[in-house]
mmCIF file of C-alpha atoms and ligand atoms in Angstrom:
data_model
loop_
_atom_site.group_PDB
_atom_site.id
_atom_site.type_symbol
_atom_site.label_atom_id
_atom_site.label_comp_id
_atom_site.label_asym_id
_atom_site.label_seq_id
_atom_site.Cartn_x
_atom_site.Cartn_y
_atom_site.Cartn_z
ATOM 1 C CA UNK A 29 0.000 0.000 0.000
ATOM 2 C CA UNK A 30 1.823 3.549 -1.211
ATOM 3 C CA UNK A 31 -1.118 5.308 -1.155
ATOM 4 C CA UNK A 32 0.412 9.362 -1.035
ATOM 5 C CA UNK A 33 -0.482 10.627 2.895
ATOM 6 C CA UNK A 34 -2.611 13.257 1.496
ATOM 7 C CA UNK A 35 -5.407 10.252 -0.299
ATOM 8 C CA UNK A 36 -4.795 8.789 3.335
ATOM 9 C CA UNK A 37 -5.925 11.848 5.080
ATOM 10 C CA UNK A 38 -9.019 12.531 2.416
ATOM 11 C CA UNK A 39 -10.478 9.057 3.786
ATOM 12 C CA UNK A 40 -11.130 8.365 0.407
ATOM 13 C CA UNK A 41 -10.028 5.117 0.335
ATOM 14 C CA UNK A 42 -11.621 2.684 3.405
ATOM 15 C CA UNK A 43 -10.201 0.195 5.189
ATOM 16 C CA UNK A 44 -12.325 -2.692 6.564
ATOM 17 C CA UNK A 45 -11.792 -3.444 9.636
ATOM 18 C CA UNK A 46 -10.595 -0.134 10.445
ATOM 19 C CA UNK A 47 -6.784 1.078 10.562
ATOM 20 C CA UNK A 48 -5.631 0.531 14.449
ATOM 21 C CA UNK A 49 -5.353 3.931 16.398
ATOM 22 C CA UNK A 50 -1.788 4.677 16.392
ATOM 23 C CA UNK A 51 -1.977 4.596 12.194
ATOM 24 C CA UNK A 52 -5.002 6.926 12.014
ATOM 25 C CA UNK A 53 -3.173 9.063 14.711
ATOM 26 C CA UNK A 54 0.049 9.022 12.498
ATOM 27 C CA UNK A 55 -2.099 9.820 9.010
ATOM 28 C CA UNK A 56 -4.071 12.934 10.919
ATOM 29 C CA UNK A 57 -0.987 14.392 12.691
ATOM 30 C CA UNK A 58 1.872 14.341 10.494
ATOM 31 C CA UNK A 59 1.348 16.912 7.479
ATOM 32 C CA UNK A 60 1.027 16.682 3.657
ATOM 33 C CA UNK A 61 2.615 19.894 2.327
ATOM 34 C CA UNK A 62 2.140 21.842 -0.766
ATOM 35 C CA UNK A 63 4.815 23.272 -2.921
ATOM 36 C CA UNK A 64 3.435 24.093 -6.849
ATOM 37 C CA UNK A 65 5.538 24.888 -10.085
ATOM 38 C CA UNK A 66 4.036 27.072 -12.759
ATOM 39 C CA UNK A 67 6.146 26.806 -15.924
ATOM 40 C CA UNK A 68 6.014 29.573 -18.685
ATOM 41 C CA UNK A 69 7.853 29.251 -22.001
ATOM 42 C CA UNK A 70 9.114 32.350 -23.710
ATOM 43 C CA UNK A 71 9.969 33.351 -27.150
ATOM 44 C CA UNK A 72 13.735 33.682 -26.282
ATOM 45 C CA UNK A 73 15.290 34.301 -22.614
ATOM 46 C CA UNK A 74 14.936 38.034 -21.267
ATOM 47 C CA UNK A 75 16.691 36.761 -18.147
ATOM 48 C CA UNK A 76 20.231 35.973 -17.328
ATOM 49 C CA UNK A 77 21.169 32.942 -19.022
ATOM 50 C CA UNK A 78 24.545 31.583 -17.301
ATOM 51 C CA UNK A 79 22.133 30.781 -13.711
ATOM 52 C CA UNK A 80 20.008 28.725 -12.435
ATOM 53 C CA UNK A 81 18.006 29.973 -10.053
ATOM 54 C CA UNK A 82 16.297 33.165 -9.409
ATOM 55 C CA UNK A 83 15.137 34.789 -6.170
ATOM 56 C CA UNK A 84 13.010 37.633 -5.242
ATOM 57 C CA UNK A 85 12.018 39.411 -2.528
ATOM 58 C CA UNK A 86 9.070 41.305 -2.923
ATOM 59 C CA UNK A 87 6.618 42.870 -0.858
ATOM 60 C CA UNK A 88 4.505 39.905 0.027
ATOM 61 C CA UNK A 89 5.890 37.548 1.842
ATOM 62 C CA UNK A 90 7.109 34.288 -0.315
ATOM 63 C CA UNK A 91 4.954 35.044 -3.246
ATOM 64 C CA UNK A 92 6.719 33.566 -6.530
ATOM 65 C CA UNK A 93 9.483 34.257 -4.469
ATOM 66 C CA UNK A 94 12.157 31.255 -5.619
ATOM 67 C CA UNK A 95 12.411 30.537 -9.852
ATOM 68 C CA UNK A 96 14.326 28.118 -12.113
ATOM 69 C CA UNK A 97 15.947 29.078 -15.399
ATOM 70 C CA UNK A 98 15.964 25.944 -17.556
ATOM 71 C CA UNK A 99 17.891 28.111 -20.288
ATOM 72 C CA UNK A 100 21.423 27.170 -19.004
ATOM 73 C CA UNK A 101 20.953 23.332 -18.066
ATOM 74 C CA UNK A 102 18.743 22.620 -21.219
ATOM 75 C CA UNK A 103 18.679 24.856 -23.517
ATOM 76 C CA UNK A 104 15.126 26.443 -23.210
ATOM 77 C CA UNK A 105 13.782 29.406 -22.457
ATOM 78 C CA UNK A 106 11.345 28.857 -20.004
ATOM 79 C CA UNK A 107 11.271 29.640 -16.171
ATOM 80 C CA UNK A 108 10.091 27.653 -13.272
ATOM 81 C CA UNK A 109 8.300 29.708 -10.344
ATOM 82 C CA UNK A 110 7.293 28.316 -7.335
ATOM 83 C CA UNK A 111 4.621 28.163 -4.495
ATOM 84 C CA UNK A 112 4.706 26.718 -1.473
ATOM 85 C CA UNK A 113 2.524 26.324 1.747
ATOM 86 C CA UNK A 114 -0.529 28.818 2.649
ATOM 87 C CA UNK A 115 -0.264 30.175 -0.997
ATOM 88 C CA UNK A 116 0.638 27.650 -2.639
ATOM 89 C CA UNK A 117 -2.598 25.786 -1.425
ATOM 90 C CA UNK A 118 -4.243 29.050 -2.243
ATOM 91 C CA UNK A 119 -4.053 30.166 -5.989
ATOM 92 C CA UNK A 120 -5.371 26.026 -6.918
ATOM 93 C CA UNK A 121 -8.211 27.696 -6.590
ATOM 94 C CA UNK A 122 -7.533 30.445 -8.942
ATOM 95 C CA UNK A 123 -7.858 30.178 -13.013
ATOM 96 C CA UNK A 124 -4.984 29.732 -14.759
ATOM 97 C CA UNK A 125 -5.143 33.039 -16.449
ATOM 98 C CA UNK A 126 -4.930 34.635 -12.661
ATOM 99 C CA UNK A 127 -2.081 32.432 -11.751
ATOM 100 C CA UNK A 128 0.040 33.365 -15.099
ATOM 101 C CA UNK A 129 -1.037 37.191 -14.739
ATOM 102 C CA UNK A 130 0.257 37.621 -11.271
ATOM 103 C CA UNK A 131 3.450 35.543 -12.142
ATOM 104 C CA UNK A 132 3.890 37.903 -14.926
ATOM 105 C CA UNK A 133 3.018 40.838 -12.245
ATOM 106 C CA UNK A 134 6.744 39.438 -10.163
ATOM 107 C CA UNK A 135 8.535 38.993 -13.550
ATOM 108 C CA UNK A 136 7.776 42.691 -14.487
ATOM 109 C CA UNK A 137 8.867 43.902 -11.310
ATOM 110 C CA UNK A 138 11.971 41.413 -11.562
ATOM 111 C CA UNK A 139 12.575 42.242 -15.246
ATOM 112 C CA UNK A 140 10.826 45.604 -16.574
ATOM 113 C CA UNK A 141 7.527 46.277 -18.053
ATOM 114 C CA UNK A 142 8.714 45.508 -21.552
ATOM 115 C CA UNK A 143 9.434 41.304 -21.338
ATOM 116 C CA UNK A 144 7.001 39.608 -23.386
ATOM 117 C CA UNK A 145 4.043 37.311 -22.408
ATOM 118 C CA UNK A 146 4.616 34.054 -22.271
ATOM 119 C CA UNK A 147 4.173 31.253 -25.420
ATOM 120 C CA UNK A 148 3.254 28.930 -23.175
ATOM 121 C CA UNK A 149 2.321 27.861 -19.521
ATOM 122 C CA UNK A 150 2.015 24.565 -17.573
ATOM 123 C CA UNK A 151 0.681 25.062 -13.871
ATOM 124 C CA UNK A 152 0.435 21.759 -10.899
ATOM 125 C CA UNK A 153 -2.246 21.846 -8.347
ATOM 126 C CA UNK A 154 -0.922 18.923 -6.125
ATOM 127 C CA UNK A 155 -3.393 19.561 -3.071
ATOM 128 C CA UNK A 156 -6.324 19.179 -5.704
ATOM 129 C CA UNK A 157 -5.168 16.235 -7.463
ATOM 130 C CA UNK A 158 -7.597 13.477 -5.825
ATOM 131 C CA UNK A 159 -4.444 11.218 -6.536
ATOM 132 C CA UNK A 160 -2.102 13.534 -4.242
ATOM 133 C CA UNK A 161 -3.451 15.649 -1.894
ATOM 134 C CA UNK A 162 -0.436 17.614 -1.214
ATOM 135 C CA UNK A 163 3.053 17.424 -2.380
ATOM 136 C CA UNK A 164 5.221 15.576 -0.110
ATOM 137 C CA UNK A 165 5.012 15.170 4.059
ATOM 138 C CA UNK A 166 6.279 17.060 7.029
ATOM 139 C CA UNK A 167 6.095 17.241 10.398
ATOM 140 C CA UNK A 168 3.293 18.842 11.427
ATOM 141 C CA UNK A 169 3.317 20.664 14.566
ATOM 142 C CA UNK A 170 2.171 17.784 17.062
ATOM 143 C CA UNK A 171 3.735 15.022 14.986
ATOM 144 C CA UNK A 172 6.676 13.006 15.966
ATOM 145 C CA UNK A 173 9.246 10.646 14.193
ATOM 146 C CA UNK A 174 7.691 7.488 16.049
ATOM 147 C CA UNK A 175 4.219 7.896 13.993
ATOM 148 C CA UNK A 176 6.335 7.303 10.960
ATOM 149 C CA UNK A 177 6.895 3.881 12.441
ATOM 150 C CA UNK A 178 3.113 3.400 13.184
ATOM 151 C CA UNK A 179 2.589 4.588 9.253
ATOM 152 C CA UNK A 180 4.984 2.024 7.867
ATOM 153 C CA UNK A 181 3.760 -1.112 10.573
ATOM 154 C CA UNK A 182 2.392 -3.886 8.785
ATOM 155 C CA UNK A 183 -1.032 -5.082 9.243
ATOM 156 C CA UNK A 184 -0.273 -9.272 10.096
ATOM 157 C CA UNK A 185 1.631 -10.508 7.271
ATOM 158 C CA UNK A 186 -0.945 -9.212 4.777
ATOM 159 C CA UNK A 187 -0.771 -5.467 4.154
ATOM 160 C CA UNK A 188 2.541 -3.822 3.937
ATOM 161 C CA UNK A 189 2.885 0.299 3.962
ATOM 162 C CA UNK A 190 5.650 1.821 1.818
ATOM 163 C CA UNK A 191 5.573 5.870 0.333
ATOM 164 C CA UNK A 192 7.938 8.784 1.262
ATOM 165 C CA UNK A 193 5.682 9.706 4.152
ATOM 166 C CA UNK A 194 6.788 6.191 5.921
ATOM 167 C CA UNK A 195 10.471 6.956 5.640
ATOM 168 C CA UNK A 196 11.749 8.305 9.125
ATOM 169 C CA UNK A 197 14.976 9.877 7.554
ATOM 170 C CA UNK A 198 14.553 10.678 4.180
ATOM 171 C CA UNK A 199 10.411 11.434 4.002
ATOM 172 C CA UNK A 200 9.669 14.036 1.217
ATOM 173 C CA UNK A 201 11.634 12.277 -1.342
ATOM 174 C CA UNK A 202 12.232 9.657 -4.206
ATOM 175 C CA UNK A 203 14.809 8.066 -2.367
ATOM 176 C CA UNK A 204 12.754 8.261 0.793
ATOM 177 C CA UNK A 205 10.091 6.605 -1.166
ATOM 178 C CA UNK A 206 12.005 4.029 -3.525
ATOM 179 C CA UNK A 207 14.069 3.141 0.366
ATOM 180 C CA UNK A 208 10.268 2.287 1.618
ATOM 181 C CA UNK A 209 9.840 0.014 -1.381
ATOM 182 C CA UNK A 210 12.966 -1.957 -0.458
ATOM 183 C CA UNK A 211 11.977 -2.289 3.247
ATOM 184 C CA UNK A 212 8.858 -3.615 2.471
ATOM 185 C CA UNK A 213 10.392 -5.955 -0.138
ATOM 186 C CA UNK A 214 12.362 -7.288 3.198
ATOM 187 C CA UNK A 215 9.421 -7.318 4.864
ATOM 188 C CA UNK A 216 7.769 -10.097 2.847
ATOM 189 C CA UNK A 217 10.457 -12.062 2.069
HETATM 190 C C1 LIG B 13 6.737 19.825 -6.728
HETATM 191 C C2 LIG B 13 7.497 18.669 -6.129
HETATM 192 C C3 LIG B 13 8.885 18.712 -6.102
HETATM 193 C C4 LIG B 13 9.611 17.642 -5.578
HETATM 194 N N1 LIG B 13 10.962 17.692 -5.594
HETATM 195 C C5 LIG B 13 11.681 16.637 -5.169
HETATM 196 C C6 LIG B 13 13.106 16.626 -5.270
HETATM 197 O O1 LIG B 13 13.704 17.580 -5.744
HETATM 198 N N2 LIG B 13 13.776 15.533 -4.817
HETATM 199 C C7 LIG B 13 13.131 14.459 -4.293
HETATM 200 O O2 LIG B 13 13.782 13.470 -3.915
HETATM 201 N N3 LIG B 13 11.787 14.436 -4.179
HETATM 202 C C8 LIG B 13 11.057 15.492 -4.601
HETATM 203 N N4 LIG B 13 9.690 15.481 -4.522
HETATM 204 C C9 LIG B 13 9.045 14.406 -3.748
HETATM 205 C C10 LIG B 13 8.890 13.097 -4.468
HETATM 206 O O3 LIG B 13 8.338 13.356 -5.762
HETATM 207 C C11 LIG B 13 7.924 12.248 -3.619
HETATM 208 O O4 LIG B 13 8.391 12.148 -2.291
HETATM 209 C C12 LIG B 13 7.777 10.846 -4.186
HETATM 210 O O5 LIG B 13 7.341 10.884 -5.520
HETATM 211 C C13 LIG B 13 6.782 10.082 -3.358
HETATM 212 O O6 LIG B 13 6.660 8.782 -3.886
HETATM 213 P P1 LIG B 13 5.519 7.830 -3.368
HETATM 214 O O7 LIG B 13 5.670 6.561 -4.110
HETATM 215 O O8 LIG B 13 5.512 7.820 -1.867
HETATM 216 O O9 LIG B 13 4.169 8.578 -3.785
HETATM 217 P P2 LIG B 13 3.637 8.948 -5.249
HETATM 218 O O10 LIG B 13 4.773 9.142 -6.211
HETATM 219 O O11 LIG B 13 2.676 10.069 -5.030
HETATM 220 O O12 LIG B 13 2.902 7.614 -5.689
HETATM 221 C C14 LIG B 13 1.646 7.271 -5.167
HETATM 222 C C15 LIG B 13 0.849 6.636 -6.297
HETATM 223 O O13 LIG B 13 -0.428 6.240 -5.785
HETATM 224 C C16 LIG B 13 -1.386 6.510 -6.783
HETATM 225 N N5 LIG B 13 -2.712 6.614 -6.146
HETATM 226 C C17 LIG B 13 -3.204 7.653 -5.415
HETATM 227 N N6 LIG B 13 -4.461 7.385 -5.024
HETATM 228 C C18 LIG B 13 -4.774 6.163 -5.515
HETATM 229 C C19 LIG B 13 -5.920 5.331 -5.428
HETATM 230 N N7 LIG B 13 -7.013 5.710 -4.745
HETATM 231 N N8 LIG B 13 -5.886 4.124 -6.035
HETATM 232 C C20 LIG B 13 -4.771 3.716 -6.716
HETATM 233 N N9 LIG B 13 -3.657 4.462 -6.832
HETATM 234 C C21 LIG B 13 -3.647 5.673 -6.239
HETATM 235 C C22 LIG B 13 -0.931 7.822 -7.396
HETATM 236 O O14 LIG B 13 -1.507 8.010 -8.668
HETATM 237 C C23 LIG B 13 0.570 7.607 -7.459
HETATM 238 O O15 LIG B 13 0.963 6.973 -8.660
HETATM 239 C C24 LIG B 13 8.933 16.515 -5.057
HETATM 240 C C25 LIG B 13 7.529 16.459 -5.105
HETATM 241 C C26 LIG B 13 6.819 17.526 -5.640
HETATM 242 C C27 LIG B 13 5.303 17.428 -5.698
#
């Protein structure tokens, strides 16, 4: 089972008989972030070409605050900007055209009024996605290392938890996930 922590917590999917208490106190307590990418392809880059990233500091507080250039590493002139937490959960709910425009509001201020609008967009909404529900766990405040354990226990010898969220050390991340996978392997060998 490597169902994400956020499907967990929607209570979507039911288990019969119920979950024992310490996993349903592990799946409500720890936390399933949000961090969101919106990527816009240009015409040709307006930005410096010879970095990476991109950082900005404007007057609200971690608003398309962090970007990626992917015109160095590959070739393209498109930048990454990113979302995370309260706003990131926040503008799913706005249309795409809202989410580009006040990208484009940063950029301006970044860049000048005079870059051009973008070719091309491509936005994630990971707290929406019914297959998701967030982006990756943390710990929430009330959480604790040990209800990792309780996450990742095995139900008898019959169902086996694995997913990034189970991983006490590396949680948040495709090793942290693919290192679940080769516990449980153990597990049921
Ligand atoms: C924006 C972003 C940036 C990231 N950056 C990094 C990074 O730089 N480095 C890094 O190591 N990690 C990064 N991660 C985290 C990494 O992607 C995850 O930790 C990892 O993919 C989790 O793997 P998983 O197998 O636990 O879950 P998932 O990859 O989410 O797999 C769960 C699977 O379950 C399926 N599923 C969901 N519900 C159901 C259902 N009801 N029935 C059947 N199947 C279902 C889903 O479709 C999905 O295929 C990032 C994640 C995001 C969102």
């Amino acid at each position: 089972m490597t169902l994400p922590l956020g499907v967990l917590k929607s209570g979507r999917v039911r288990f019969n008989p119920p979950l024992p208490a310490q996993k349903v106190q592990a799946i409500k307590q720890l936390g399933m972030g949000v961090l969101n990418k919106l990527y816009l392809r240009f015409d040709e880059a307006f930005w410096p070409d010879d970095v990476d990233w991109l950082e900005y500091l404007g007057d609200q507080r971690g608003q398309w605050a962090e970007w990626v250039s992917l015109a160095r590493t590959m070739g393209q002139p498109v930048l990454l900007g990113f979302n995370a937490a309260t706003l990131g959960r926040e503008i799913e709910s706005w249309s795409d055209q809202k989410i580009v425009a006040s990208a484009m509001r940063t950029l301006r201020n970044m860049f000048g009024a005079d870059i051009p609008e973008p070719m091309a967009y491509q936005i994630t909404r990971w707290a929406s996605d019914p297959f998701a529900g967030g982006s990756y766990s943390y710990y929430a405040v009330g959480s604790s290392p040990v209800m990792r354990n309780h996450l990742a226990a095995p139900l008898g010898q019959r169902v086996h938890f694995a997913g990034e969220a189970t991983h006490r050390e590396y949680f948040g991340t495709a090793h942290g996930a693919f290192l679940s996978g080769v516990r449980v392997a153990r597990e049921i060998e």
